[in-house]
XYZ file of C-alpha atoms in Angstrom:
786
model
C -202.891 26.200 -85.242
C -206.046 25.493 -83.244
C -208.142 26.116 -86.341
C -206.078 23.635 -88.357
C -206.439 21.006 -85.580
C -210.207 21.352 -85.560
C -210.431 21.169 -89.338
C -208.077 18.106 -89.379
C -210.376 16.421 -86.882
C -213.344 17.257 -89.063
C -211.673 15.660 -92.057
C -210.839 12.554 -90.011
C -214.442 12.293 -88.833
C -215.674 12.679 -92.357
C -213.355 9.985 -93.790
C -214.249 7.472 -91.011
C -217.902 8.331 -91.528
C -217.642 7.868 -95.252
C -216.191 4.335 -94.861
C -218.938 3.428 -92.346
C -221.514 4.977 -94.607
C -220.565 3.015 -97.711
C -219.909 -0.253 -95.864
C -223.085 0.172 -93.818
C -225.212 0.650 -96.945
C -223.825 -2.621 -98.347
C -224.490 -4.335 -95.014
C -228.122 -3.070 -95.073
C -228.391 -4.480 -98.565
C -227.356 -7.866 -97.147
C -230.120 -7.491 -94.531
C -227.560 -6.659 -91.788
C -227.411 -4.056 -89.026
C -228.245 -0.422 -89.970
C -226.057 0.991 -87.142
C -222.931 1.421 -89.275
C -224.786 3.381 -92.006
C -226.415 5.628 -89.401
C -223.203 6.158 -87.511
C -221.349 6.909 -90.766
C -223.949 9.416 -91.783
C -223.804 11.090 -88.399
C -219.990 11.213 -88.451
C -220.026 12.847 -91.908
C -222.264 15.524 -90.496
C -220.024 15.888 -87.472
C -216.959 16.133 -89.667
C -218.572 18.939 -91.696
C -219.519 20.802 -88.534
C -216.000 20.470 -87.119
C -214.561 21.694 -90.443
C -216.769 24.729 -90.135
C -215.705 25.153 -86.455
C -219.313 24.835 -85.233
C -219.564 24.085 -81.479
C -222.693 22.032 -82.135
C -220.333 19.386 -83.546
C -219.502 18.419 -79.963
C -223.208 17.947 -79.104
C -223.743 15.773 -82.215
C -220.672 13.680 -81.320
C -221.989 13.320 -77.770
C -225.275 12.073 -79.164
C -223.449 9.543 -81.369
C -221.453 8.361 -78.326
C -224.661 7.859 -76.293
C -226.355 6.001 -79.159
C -223.243 3.853 -79.651
C -223.155 2.854 -75.938
C -226.856 1.998 -75.943
C -226.544 -0.044 -79.202
C -223.484 -1.839 -77.931
C -225.118 -2.936 -74.640
C -228.178 -3.981 -76.534
C -226.165 -6.216 -78.894
C -223.688 -7.828 -76.504
C -224.654 -6.787 -72.962
C -221.544 -6.161 -70.840
C -219.335 -8.704 -72.576
C -215.875 -7.077 -72.425
C -214.520 -8.318 -75.767
C -217.823 -7.713 -77.470
C -217.734 -4.071 -76.374
C -214.147 -3.377 -77.330
C -214.579 -2.802 -81.101
C -217.970 -1.197 -80.569
C -216.816 1.475 -78.061
C -213.094 1.956 -78.661
C -213.574 3.930 -81.835
C -216.077 6.428 -80.374
C -213.888 6.728 -77.266
C -210.905 7.737 -79.395
C -212.983 10.273 -81.330
C -214.309 11.761 -78.113
C -210.832 12.131 -76.643
C -209.628 13.858 -79.823
C -212.689 16.126 -79.815
C -212.061 17.107 -76.140
C -208.511 18.085 -77.078
C -209.606 20.451 -79.782
C -212.732 21.659 -77.920
C -211.014 24.722 -76.487
C -210.701 26.006 -80.016
C -214.531 25.960 -80.275
C -215.667 26.874 -76.801
C -215.257 29.940 -74.599
C -214.979 30.508 -70.837
C -215.897 27.609 -68.603
C -216.391 25.381 -71.598
C -212.622 25.080 -71.923
C -212.286 23.764 -68.412
C -215.162 21.433 -68.979
C -213.502 19.969 -72.074
C -210.332 19.345 -70.137
C -212.293 17.532 -67.455
C -214.102 15.404 -70.041
C -210.771 14.579 -71.672
C -209.320 13.477 -68.332
C -212.314 11.256 -67.591
C -212.174 9.651 -71.021
C -208.447 8.998 -70.743
C -208.899 7.407 -67.348
C -211.736 5.285 -68.644
C -209.522 4.217 -71.551
C -206.722 3.292 -69.162
C -209.005 1.121 -67.137
C -210.185 -0.610 -70.305
C -206.623 -1.193 -71.475
C -205.716 -2.794 -68.117
C -208.764 -5.037 -68.417
C -207.346 -6.479 -71.641
C -204.766 -8.314 -69.555
C -207.380 -10.049 -67.437
C -209.457 -13.107 -68.604
C -213.091 -12.304 -69.289
C -216.177 -14.360 -69.908
C -215.447 -16.785 -67.082
C -218.071 -19.121 -65.698
C -217.974 -20.415 -62.139
C -220.587 -22.707 -60.666
C -218.844 -24.748 -57.948
C -219.907 -28.253 -56.886
C -219.736 -30.015 -53.550
C -216.366 -31.547 -52.761
C -216.061 -35.284 -53.414
C -213.381 -37.841 -52.543
C -214.121 -40.845 -54.761
C -211.954 -43.834 -55.333
C -210.161 -43.709 -58.708
C -211.419 -46.417 -61.043
C -208.931 -46.462 -63.886
C -206.340 -49.231 -63.977
C -202.698 -48.547 -63.194
C -203.138 -45.939 -60.469
C -199.529 -46.413 -59.406
C -196.633 -44.184 -60.412
C -196.193 -45.509 -63.917
C -197.252 -43.668 -67.087
C -197.536 -46.690 -69.376
C -199.895 -45.360 -72.116
C -200.272 -42.193 -74.082
C -203.147 -41.073 -71.823
C -201.308 -42.438 -68.695
C -203.389 -45.667 -68.564
C -205.683 -47.695 -70.808
C -208.638 -45.488 -69.788
C -206.904 -42.313 -71.114
C -207.916 -40.193 -68.106
C -204.525 -38.362 -67.715
C -205.089 -38.380 -64.000
C -202.151 -38.551 -61.560
C -203.019 -39.620 -58.014
C -200.241 -37.541 -56.462
C -200.451 -34.735 -53.911
C -196.963 -33.416 -53.445
C -197.436 -30.410 -55.700
C -200.493 -28.481 -54.520
C -202.229 -25.150 -55.246
C -200.461 -23.800 -52.130
C -196.916 -24.643 -53.121
C -197.092 -24.800 -56.937
C -195.635 -21.256 -56.959
C -192.349 -22.862 -55.843
C -191.920 -25.073 -58.826
C -188.583 -24.778 -60.541
C -186.875 -26.336 -63.509
C -185.258 -29.588 -62.288
C -183.646 -30.527 -65.568
C -183.733 -29.798 -69.306
C -183.012 -32.341 -72.113
C -182.287 -31.457 -75.715
C -183.337 -34.174 -78.205
C -181.326 -32.835 -81.173
C -184.398 -33.006 -83.457
C -185.951 -29.514 -84.060
C -189.289 -29.710 -85.869
C -188.929 -28.370 -89.388
C -191.496 -27.611 -92.102
C -194.521 -29.944 -91.879
C -193.470 -31.185 -88.432
C -194.942 -30.769 -84.981
C -193.362 -31.881 -81.715
C -196.437 -33.364 -79.958
C -194.862 -36.089 -77.836
C -195.986 -37.035 -74.309
C -193.336 -39.404 -72.844
C -193.978 -42.670 -71.089
C -192.492 -43.229 -67.627
C -191.763 -46.701 -66.374
C -189.716 -47.430 -63.207
C -188.047 -44.032 -63.198
C -187.202 -43.902 -66.922
C -188.868 -41.589 -69.420
C -189.292 -42.765 -73.013
C -189.764 -39.964 -75.545
C -189.865 -39.676 -79.325
C -189.097 -36.763 -81.615
C -191.131 -35.680 -84.724
C -188.670 -37.741 -86.774
C -189.165 -40.894 -84.656
C -185.913 -40.777 -82.722
C -186.517 -42.610 -79.423
C -184.712 -41.464 -76.270
C -184.633 -43.020 -72.745
C -184.042 -40.419 -70.055
C -183.392 -40.782 -66.346
C -186.536 -39.307 -64.775
C -184.626 -37.989 -61.751
C -181.623 -36.346 -63.395
C -182.591 -35.861 -67.079
C -179.527 -37.781 -68.143
C -179.736 -39.771 -71.406
C -179.701 -43.560 -70.967
C -179.882 -44.534 -74.637
C -181.270 -43.390 -77.951
C -182.381 -45.017 -81.188
C -182.819 -43.326 -84.566
C -184.772 -45.342 -87.181
C -183.435 -43.118 -89.957
C -186.820 -42.463 -91.558
C -186.845 -41.375 -95.192
C -183.192 -42.115 -95.494
C -182.305 -39.358 -93.022
C -183.940 -36.628 -95.128
C -186.333 -35.183 -92.538
C -187.272 -31.893 -94.284
C -190.402 -30.805 -96.122
C -192.659 -33.683 -95.062
C -196.373 -33.527 -94.709
C -197.089 -34.663 -91.138
C -193.892 -35.380 -89.271
C -194.947 -36.062 -85.671
C -194.756 -38.762 -83.019
C -197.359 -38.287 -80.306
C -196.249 -41.256 -78.271
C -194.748 -44.687 -77.829
C -196.126 -47.920 -76.444
C -194.860 -50.223 -73.705
C -194.934 -54.030 -73.592
C -194.956 -55.232 -69.982
C -191.858 -57.083 -68.799
C -192.149 -60.861 -68.543
C -190.427 -62.984 -65.888
C -187.096 -64.187 -67.193
C -186.981 -67.947 -68.025
C -185.334 -70.015 -65.251
C -182.508 -72.471 -66.077
C -182.478 -76.011 -64.631
C -180.229 -74.909 -61.814
C -182.751 -72.261 -60.734
C -180.938 -69.187 -62.041
C -182.265 -66.812 -64.675
C -181.159 -67.332 -68.288
C -178.758 -64.423 -69.012
C -179.668 -64.385 -72.757
C -183.351 -64.035 -71.943
C -182.887 -60.695 -70.149
C -182.801 -58.738 -73.460
C -186.288 -57.462 -74.508
C -188.139 -58.636 -71.482
C -189.664 -55.145 -71.447
C -190.123 -53.467 -74.786
C -190.752 -50.031 -76.258
C -192.900 -49.986 -79.411
C -192.471 -47.331 -82.097
C -194.548 -46.856 -85.246
C -192.610 -44.844 -87.762
C -193.602 -42.304 -90.385
C -192.181 -44.614 -93.087
C -194.680 -47.299 -91.992
C -192.653 -49.603 -89.824
C -193.466 -51.062 -86.393
C -190.268 -51.420 -84.394
C -189.555 -52.941 -80.952
C -186.700 -51.857 -78.695
C -185.357 -53.257 -75.499
C -186.563 -50.842 -72.788
C -183.327 -51.210 -70.838
C -180.754 -50.812 -73.593
C -182.495 -49.484 -76.743
C -181.340 -52.472 -78.778
C -183.683 -53.750 -81.448
C -185.693 -56.856 -80.397
C -184.666 -59.043 -83.339
C -187.188 -61.769 -82.448
C -190.000 -59.353 -83.249
C -191.166 -59.394 -86.876
C -188.286 -59.510 -89.320
C -185.142 -58.420 -87.460
C -187.153 -56.306 -85.079
C -189.539 -54.736 -87.580
C -193.016 -55.258 -89.074
C -193.761 -53.716 -92.459
C -197.057 -51.837 -92.122
C -197.419 -51.417 -95.906
C -198.150 -55.090 -96.414
C -201.688 -55.440 -97.806
C -202.099 -51.650 -98.256
C -201.480 -51.565 -102.013
C -200.012 -48.530 -103.696
C -199.230 -45.651 -101.249
C -198.362 -42.271 -102.662
C -195.515 -40.619 -100.691
C -196.716 -39.505 -97.242
C -200.356 -40.609 -97.875
C -200.260 -43.085 -94.929
C -198.474 -42.129 -91.670
C -198.931 -43.641 -88.203
C -198.636 -40.426 -86.153
C -200.295 -41.519 -82.844
C -198.972 -44.001 -80.342
C -199.610 -47.732 -80.845
C -201.838 -49.338 -78.270
C -200.709 -52.388 -76.313
C -203.276 -54.688 -74.784
C -203.452 -58.393 -73.856
C -200.263 -59.187 -75.688
C -201.306 -57.372 -78.802
C -200.151 -54.127 -80.482
C -202.916 -52.199 -82.170
C -202.033 -49.840 -85.019
C -204.137 -47.355 -87.087
C -202.818 -44.547 -89.182
C -203.307 -41.074 -90.577
C -204.386 -40.786 -94.215
C -203.819 -37.594 -96.231
C -207.293 -36.092 -96.435
C -208.993 -34.711 -99.546
C -206.413 -35.876 -102.085
C -208.397 -38.583 -103.903
C -211.125 -41.204 -103.757
C -208.355 -43.812 -104.032
C -206.234 -43.575 -100.884
C -204.791 -46.202 -98.519
C -207.109 -48.287 -96.378
C -208.108 -47.207 -92.915
C -207.583 -50.805 -91.684
C -206.777 -51.316 -88.056
C -204.433 -54.178 -87.254
C -203.376 -56.127 -84.179
C -199.967 -57.759 -84.017
C -198.655 -60.254 -81.513
C -196.594 -58.150 -79.070
C -193.780 -60.714 -78.876
C -193.518 -62.134 -82.375
C -194.985 -59.433 -84.614
C -197.381 -61.927 -86.274
C -200.660 -60.495 -87.445
C -203.350 -61.380 -84.861
C -206.292 -59.785 -86.580
C -207.238 -56.974 -88.928
C -210.432 -54.892 -88.950
C -210.968 -54.158 -92.621
C -214.251 -52.298 -92.863
C -214.908 -53.297 -96.486
C -214.140 -56.964 -95.911
C -215.109 -57.776 -92.276
C -214.960 -61.608 -92.878
C -211.249 -61.422 -93.480
C -209.268 -60.815 -90.282
C -205.912 -61.663 -91.783
C -203.768 -60.366 -94.659
C -205.520 -59.890 -97.991
C -205.344 -62.668 -100.540
C -202.425 -62.462 -102.960
C -203.009 -59.671 -105.537
C -205.618 -57.949 -103.346
C -205.418 -55.198 -100.790
C -207.291 -54.072 -97.701
C -210.300 -52.000 -98.749
C -209.144 -48.666 -100.106
C -210.256 -45.319 -98.720
C -212.123 -46.544 -95.703
C -212.493 -44.489 -92.522
C -209.198 -44.486 -90.652
C -208.242 -44.349 -86.984
C -205.506 -41.664 -86.753
C -206.008 -40.760 -83.100
C -205.544 -42.853 -79.942
C -207.843 -45.703 -78.889
C -208.650 -46.608 -75.291
C -209.463 -50.111 -73.939
C -211.133 -51.860 -71.065
C -209.310 -55.071 -70.332
C -212.052 -56.345 -68.008
C -214.671 -56.010 -70.782
C -212.303 -57.151 -73.409
C -213.069 -54.115 -75.629
C -210.953 -51.542 -77.493
C -212.625 -48.290 -78.420
C -211.622 -46.743 -81.751
C -212.286 -43.050 -82.638
C -212.827 -43.141 -86.384
C -212.381 -40.517 -89.024
C -214.695 -39.752 -91.910
C -214.000 -41.376 -95.215
C -211.824 -39.180 -97.410
C -212.427 -36.896 -99.226
C -213.965 -34.978 -96.342
C -216.264 -32.580 -98.169
C -217.852 -34.807 -100.813
C -219.374 -38.213 -99.985
C -221.318 -39.293 -103.043
C -219.209 -42.434 -103.482
C -219.104 -43.823 -99.900
C -220.088 -47.402 -99.234
C -222.777 -48.424 -96.772
C -220.078 -49.752 -94.427
C -218.226 -46.435 -94.437
C -221.509 -44.546 -93.919
C -222.202 -46.671 -90.818
C -218.757 -46.329 -89.253
C -217.434 -42.878 -90.218
C -216.977 -40.271 -87.410
C -217.883 -42.833 -84.810
C -216.742 -44.648 -81.703
C -216.399 -48.316 -82.581
C -215.890 -51.022 -79.928
C -213.983 -54.064 -81.067
C -213.459 -57.398 -79.328
C -209.801 -57.350 -78.218
C -209.298 -61.040 -79.032
C -210.989 -61.189 -82.450
C -211.196 -57.633 -83.788
C -214.908 -58.037 -84.464
C -217.311 -55.147 -83.911
C -219.294 -55.331 -80.647
C -220.963 -51.941 -80.951
C -220.711 -48.576 -82.573
C -222.022 -45.099 -82.017
C -221.921 -42.390 -84.717
C -221.357 -38.731 -83.742
C -222.012 -37.278 -87.226
C -224.025 -38.919 -89.993
C -222.729 -38.691 -93.564
C -219.937 -36.404 -92.430
C -219.191 -33.687 -95.012
C -217.442 -31.316 -92.627
C -214.291 -33.250 -91.458
C -215.835 -33.778 -88.034
C -213.824 -36.964 -87.537
C -213.528 -38.192 -83.929
C -210.072 -36.952 -83.067
C -210.124 -37.125 -79.245
C -209.093 -40.289 -77.400
C -212.169 -41.778 -75.718
C -212.170 -41.290 -71.908
C -213.232 -44.250 -69.801
C -214.568 -43.546 -66.311
C -217.058 -45.138 -63.902
C -219.542 -42.371 -63.175
C -221.081 -42.491 -59.711
C -224.865 -42.433 -59.435
C -227.307 -42.892 -56.555
C -227.645 -46.624 -57.427
C -223.945 -47.400 -58.067
C -221.554 -46.608 -60.890
C -222.040 -46.637 -64.625
C -219.159 -47.869 -66.806
C -219.021 -44.868 -69.118
C -217.120 -43.756 -72.200
C -216.958 -39.952 -72.593
C -216.381 -38.844 -76.167
C -215.354 -35.296 -76.928
C -215.967 -34.156 -80.504
C -214.963 -31.378 -82.871
C -218.542 -30.247 -82.778
C -218.223 -29.375 -79.068
C -220.796 -32.122 -78.332
C -219.862 -34.448 -75.430
C -221.372 -37.915 -75.772
C -221.540 -40.170 -72.681
C -222.080 -43.822 -73.562
C -222.266 -47.080 -71.660
C -218.973 -48.642 -72.681
C -220.421 -52.129 -72.337
C -223.232 -51.620 -74.858
C -222.677 -48.297 -76.601
C -226.060 -46.969 -75.459
C -226.191 -43.281 -74.409
C -225.978 -42.741 -70.685
C -227.063 -39.136 -71.028
C -229.820 -38.086 -73.439
C -229.011 -37.942 -77.144
C -231.627 -36.664 -79.622
C -231.759 -36.549 -83.430
C -232.486 -33.034 -84.706
C -233.360 -31.978 -88.241
C -230.499 -30.208 -90.085
C -230.321 -28.273 -93.332
C -230.276 -29.968 -96.683
C -229.177 -28.543 -99.987
C -226.061 -30.474 -100.852
C -224.842 -30.628 -104.491
C -227.027 -33.008 -106.539
C -224.026 -35.364 -106.871
C -224.074 -35.837 -103.095
C -226.692 -35.844 -100.258
C -227.115 -34.866 -96.658
C -228.395 -36.739 -93.606
C -231.822 -35.445 -92.594
C -230.914 -35.418 -88.839
C -227.823 -35.252 -86.654
C -227.195 -36.439 -83.095
C -227.093 -33.879 -80.279
C -226.016 -34.715 -76.714
C -228.623 -32.704 -74.933
C -227.981 -34.449 -71.652
C -224.487 -32.855 -71.393
C -223.384 -29.285 -71.858
C -222.083 -28.380 -75.305
C -218.880 -26.340 -75.346
C -218.267 -23.597 -77.928
C -221.142 -24.848 -80.133
C -223.455 -21.848 -80.011
C -224.459 -20.886 -83.614
C -222.787 -17.768 -84.917
C -224.870 -14.635 -85.559
C -224.084 -11.310 -87.129
C -223.828 -9.800 -83.618
C -221.019 -12.248 -82.759
C -218.784 -10.946 -85.517
C -215.703 -9.113 -84.182
C -212.704 -7.105 -85.290
C -209.898 -4.884 -84.013
C -211.885 -1.763 -84.800
C -215.411 -0.674 -85.825
C -214.421 -0.836 -89.497
C -212.828 -4.200 -89.137
C -215.948 -5.464 -87.358
C -218.250 -4.020 -90.046
C -216.302 -5.844 -92.768
C -216.551 -9.105 -90.793
C -220.312 -8.584 -90.484
C -220.470 -8.055 -94.241
C -218.551 -11.295 -94.789
C -220.856 -13.152 -92.384
C -223.952 -11.965 -94.202
C -222.420 -12.686 -97.635
C -221.574 -16.305 -96.765
C -224.082 -19.100 -96.714
C -224.622 -20.163 -93.122
C -227.392 -22.318 -91.721
C -225.719 -23.582 -88.600
C -222.996 -26.159 -88.023
C -224.393 -28.487 -90.677
C -224.515 -25.989 -93.538
C -223.796 -28.391 -96.494
C -220.733 -27.796 -98.632
C -221.757 -26.322 -102.023
C -220.447 -24.211 -104.872
C -221.724 -21.201 -102.877
C -219.052 -20.007 -100.422
C -220.220 -21.047 -96.989
C -219.357 -20.734 -93.283
C -218.429 -23.646 -90.994
C -218.572 -23.363 -87.252
C -217.245 -25.172 -85.247
C -214.442 -25.533 -87.792
C -212.598 -28.717 -88.725
C -210.015 -28.086 -85.968
C -212.820 -28.274 -83.402
C -214.249 -27.886 -80.876
C -212.203 -30.537 -79.134
C -209.265 -32.070 -80.979
C -206.614 -34.783 -80.470
C -205.507 -33.489 -77.080
C -208.683 -35.062 -75.608
C -209.302 -34.300 -71.923
C -208.385 -35.272 -68.365
C -210.579 -36.490 -65.545
C -210.069 -35.794 -61.874
C -211.197 -39.237 -60.810
C -211.671 -38.367 -57.136
C -213.984 -35.466 -57.981
C -215.604 -36.725 -61.154
C -214.646 -33.590 -63.078
C -213.685 -33.504 -66.748
C -211.225 -30.878 -67.988
C -210.896 -30.141 -71.726
C -209.801 -27.312 -74.025
C -211.634 -26.288 -77.175
C -210.978 -24.214 -80.306
C -213.358 -21.532 -81.461
C -212.469 -20.530 -85.051
C -214.924 -20.061 -87.903
C -213.921 -21.282 -91.380
C -215.092 -20.517 -94.847
C -215.323 -23.337 -97.445
C -216.497 -23.904 -101.005
C -216.748 -26.656 -103.507
C -214.913 -25.665 -106.737
C -215.526 -27.548 -109.973
C -212.508 -29.729 -110.741
C -211.868 -27.930 -114.063
C -211.455 -24.616 -112.201
C -208.844 -25.898 -109.728
C -205.801 -24.197 -111.213
C -207.551 -20.882 -111.846
C -208.970 -20.619 -108.345
C -205.713 -21.813 -106.726
C -203.976 -18.714 -108.113
C -206.480 -16.390 -106.333
C -206.457 -17.743 -102.806
C -206.654 -15.410 -99.829
C -204.023 -15.510 -97.082
C -204.514 -18.717 -95.025
C -206.639 -20.477 -97.662
C -205.810 -23.804 -99.240
C -207.110 -26.014 -101.995
C -207.313 -29.815 -102.241
C -208.234 -31.630 -105.476
C -210.441 -34.436 -104.119
C -209.461 -36.345 -107.260
C -212.150 -38.629 -108.558
C -214.971 -36.348 -107.439
C -216.664 -33.467 -109.351
C -215.187 -30.915 -106.989
C -212.063 -29.615 -105.329
C -212.442 -28.037 -101.885
C -211.314 -24.503 -100.992
C -211.164 -23.663 -97.302
C -209.595 -21.208 -94.881
C -210.211 -19.257 -91.701
C -212.796 -16.466 -91.530
C -210.511 -13.501 -90.892
C -210.852 -9.721 -90.993
C -208.763 -7.683 -93.405
C -206.287 -7.161 -90.554
C -205.831 -10.946 -90.149
C -207.847 -11.244 -86.991
C -210.538 -13.891 -86.517
C -214.028 -12.567 -87.311
C -215.829 -14.474 -84.575
C -215.934 -12.845 -81.130
C -213.380 -14.034 -78.543
C -212.463 -16.160 -76.787
C -210.832 -18.248 -79.558
C -209.958 -20.979 -77.022
C -211.102 -21.988 -73.595
C -210.605 -24.579 -70.859
C -213.754 -26.011 -69.350
C -214.399 -28.098 -66.240
C -217.549 -30.257 -66.446
C -219.143 -32.172 -63.522
C -219.778 -35.697 -64.797
C -222.250 -36.343 -61.967
C -224.288 -33.116 -62.178
C -223.706 -32.849 -65.918
C -223.031 -29.120 -65.852
C -220.140 -26.704 -66.408
C -218.304 -26.014 -63.159
C -216.005 -23.379 -64.644
C -214.825 -22.112 -67.899
C -212.101 -19.569 -68.809
C -210.285 -18.185 -71.795
C -206.881 -19.861 -72.138
C -203.730 -18.242 -73.535
C -202.838 -14.723 -74.562
C -201.697 -13.081 -77.800
C -198.121 -12.807 -76.478
C -195.743 -14.472 -78.941
C -198.324 -14.539 -81.754
C -197.633 -13.021 -85.140
C -199.521 -9.796 -85.777
C -200.435 -8.181 -89.051
C -197.303 -6.911 -90.780
C -195.158 -9.702 -89.361
C -194.752 -8.225 -85.883
C -194.741 -10.461 -82.829
C -196.956 -9.423 -79.939
C -195.061 -8.666 -76.701
C -198.278 -8.074 -74.729
C -200.129 -10.826 -72.790
C -203.619 -9.686 -73.832
C -205.837 -12.460 -72.282
C -208.131 -12.939 -75.253
C -208.100 -16.741 -75.197
C -206.193 -18.281 -78.135
C -206.743 -21.544 -80.060
C -205.190 -24.363 -77.972
C -203.835 -27.759 -78.961
C -202.728 -30.863 -77.021
C -204.445 -31.726 -73.704
C -204.387 -31.244 -69.940
C -203.318 -33.377 -67.083
C -205.078 -33.435 -63.672
C -203.613 -34.293 -60.276
C -205.201 -35.461 -56.987
C -203.914 -32.366 -55.245
C -206.337 -30.095 -57.139
C -204.257 -28.885 -60.080
C -204.647 -28.991 -63.883
C -201.529 -28.447 -65.966
C -201.640 -27.329 -69.614
C -199.132 -25.903 -72.084
C -200.729 -26.093 -75.593
C -201.343 -22.363 -75.967
C -199.943 -19.976 -78.560
C -197.872 -18.180 -75.913
C -194.830 -19.894 -74.442
C -195.996 -20.995 -71.004
C -196.685 -24.067 -68.965
C -199.624 -23.199 -66.668
C -201.248 -24.655 -63.577
C -204.866 -24.002 -62.739
C -206.815 -24.577 -59.521
C -209.028 -27.486 -60.473
C -211.922 -26.229 -58.341
C -212.133 -22.659 -59.655
C -210.117 -22.450 -62.852
C -207.873 -19.718 -61.342
C -204.382 -19.621 -62.857
C -202.107 -20.216 -59.873
C -198.747 -20.604 -61.609
C -197.064 -20.346 -64.967
C -193.517 -20.777 -66.199
C -191.986 -19.246 -69.308
C -190.808 -21.851 -71.840
C -187.936 -21.306 -74.309
C -190.458 -21.954 -77.179
C -194.102 -22.817 -77.234
C -195.491 -26.283 -76.664
C -197.814 -28.482 -78.725
C -197.825 -31.433 -76.364
C -199.733 -32.739 -73.309
C -197.843 -32.595 -69.993
C -197.318 -35.655 -67.841
C -196.400 -36.207 -64.198
C -194.785 -38.895 -62.057
C -193.013 -39.433 -58.730
C -189.353 -40.454 -59.102
C -187.820 -43.193 -56.907
C -186.491 -40.420 -54.653
C -190.160 -39.474 -53.827
C -189.935 -36.165 -55.748
C -192.917 -35.360 -58.000
C -192.092 -34.089 -61.487
C -194.151 -32.297 -64.129
C -192.715 -32.817 -67.612
C -193.492 -30.945 -70.843
C -192.163 -31.308 -74.358
C -191.533 -27.865 -75.831
C -190.803 -27.939 -79.564
C -192.818 -24.943 -80.783
C -196.439 -23.703 -80.572
C -199.005 -25.345 -82.813
C -198.930 -24.315 -86.503
C -196.349 -21.630 -85.807
C -193.183 -21.763 -87.918
C -191.404 -19.413 -85.525
C -189.246 -20.304 -82.541
C -188.829 -24.027 -82.865
C -186.952 -26.069 -80.304
C -186.133 -29.535 -79.088
C -186.703 -29.258 -75.318
C -188.006 -31.685 -72.738
C -188.306 -29.775 -69.460
C -188.960 -31.238 -65.992
C -190.298 -29.148 -63.068
C -190.266 -30.066 -59.393
C -190.338 -28.459 -56.020
C -186.942 -27.571 -54.647
C -185.101 -30.664 -53.474
C -184.538 -30.992 -49.749
C -181.113 -29.859 -48.646
């Protein structure tokens, strides 16, 4: 029996070695690491020695183990997740060898092998336990500050998607603290009745005005909820798509808008006009079937004096719209008596898609106040009869911010579709794509612009809401705009002028686009601020669940064309990092205004992409890998094929973490802390299994955080089903609560009329996960006084 065990181990060594030998030879051919070939050759020798029951096999295996440890530390230092695939395989082989060693050794050697086995098992146990702890954390504390918050609306109201017009998601409340957050409990749970189906994501952050929450579902149902009790006050269903809410492309409603209440007219006898009470305060909804609707905030009744019977048709002037090619998914913006509306346009379908026009409507009447039509800037009204707003211009699908004192609204723009081929773009589109554009609130005219990516061929549209904050300096404060980008670059601009506050340089980037297109010679880099998750990939940073998995990822990396983040799209399969999810995405960030600290989460997932000649679309579409997709880009020479860079086991090839939360000092311009965020618990594993283990690897997040004056940061947009609270000074996780399903929304907080502070999260399902969908709005609070 012992003889068979030794021979079986020899065969196992030989087979593993053979795989490493063959794969390693191919990797060397690609000018990659020679370690896998050498290790494979050595394992084949070890396997043969075990099969012949030669004791020297143990010495050879020990030499392989020592070489593996030295090579691993040389490649990744003592990075825990970097070491896991490099050392776990040799650790397993050594444990197996120590178990069969008594069949090869005599006398004291048997006892020694038992001791070695025990040591290796204990070492493995320690390593396994470490998988449940976050690794790769950064901590560089700053001196405590107690500044005066500068954003408008520092009261208890949550009147805009980002709490206020500055989008800082900062709550100046101190009832819930790092010391007592452990006592939070569910105060109430509300069910909306709309569970997100295919193509839908529940991404809503409610408004809160005078103790009432206003929420919307992925299918645009609006619900008013008592903020103290969770009881429904009223609801309104716009019946989008004739009530057929299934199988849509981008069903979501990130937020609503609020029109401030006006004093009721007074009759001649001095009393208020009863009829005037309706629609003094209004909730504004932009629907997925392109309507702008106003509701009375108190009753939910339609405000019939707005537009035509309470609605404005957003398709006017847009020309032909293919089904679901134009969808307003983010909250409208209300400012100075105007409602500003952009919209999402379905990327990569065609060179003839709806306009990216941004329009302002009178908040009381619904009349068009102005339009910013990039291709026709002299016309600020509706197009002439028979004409349309300029087709296929850069759109504004995310959320703007505005500074009422300066009279400016700041638009985060997308790149002109299609994303990956730009040979047809106009000079106006080239100048305004993937930018921050400041418009005059009254006229809609451009006051300044700043471009974050020139001639964007990578879908690096500006998806994060601009954050407005007055940064303290030795000589006063600077009115700043902080723009997070998918590239992981953080641009800090003077929001009066658009000039960089921190240093921005233009750096040369690779050329080599298809002859039908071109590339910009340089791209902007915000060297005056830390970049997050933007380090270029290398072969050493390829990962995997095992040594073989990792080797195959390294082969893929070397096989793909990769010249950094601006590797141009071409007919050669290429690598994109950061990917088109980011970096930073639509969740934007939060600013602790008293400490001048920015908090944001980023995604770290590499993608492969390739231009495919249009004539080959159907043939290539039939051969897609798991997770890959194709888009026609009709009207261009090429379709685009893209997908995540994954190992054969369905695990990302780039080294963890795949998502982090970072705190950045806006005064010192440095990272204060950074930590992986989220675990693999609740994630689908290869084979369709769901992970029950909270391995703290850091998973791709969505949505954004909220910061409180008491020193907490709340976040729920992870792949596992938790709402978490972090100590804002250190990044330590100080509390978490299990949710019934995942969340893909930004939390919010308020203090109810009773004086009780609430934390509210919308839980409708984790981002891009078809499993475990729900319709929950959950409020947490400290136990009520009894």
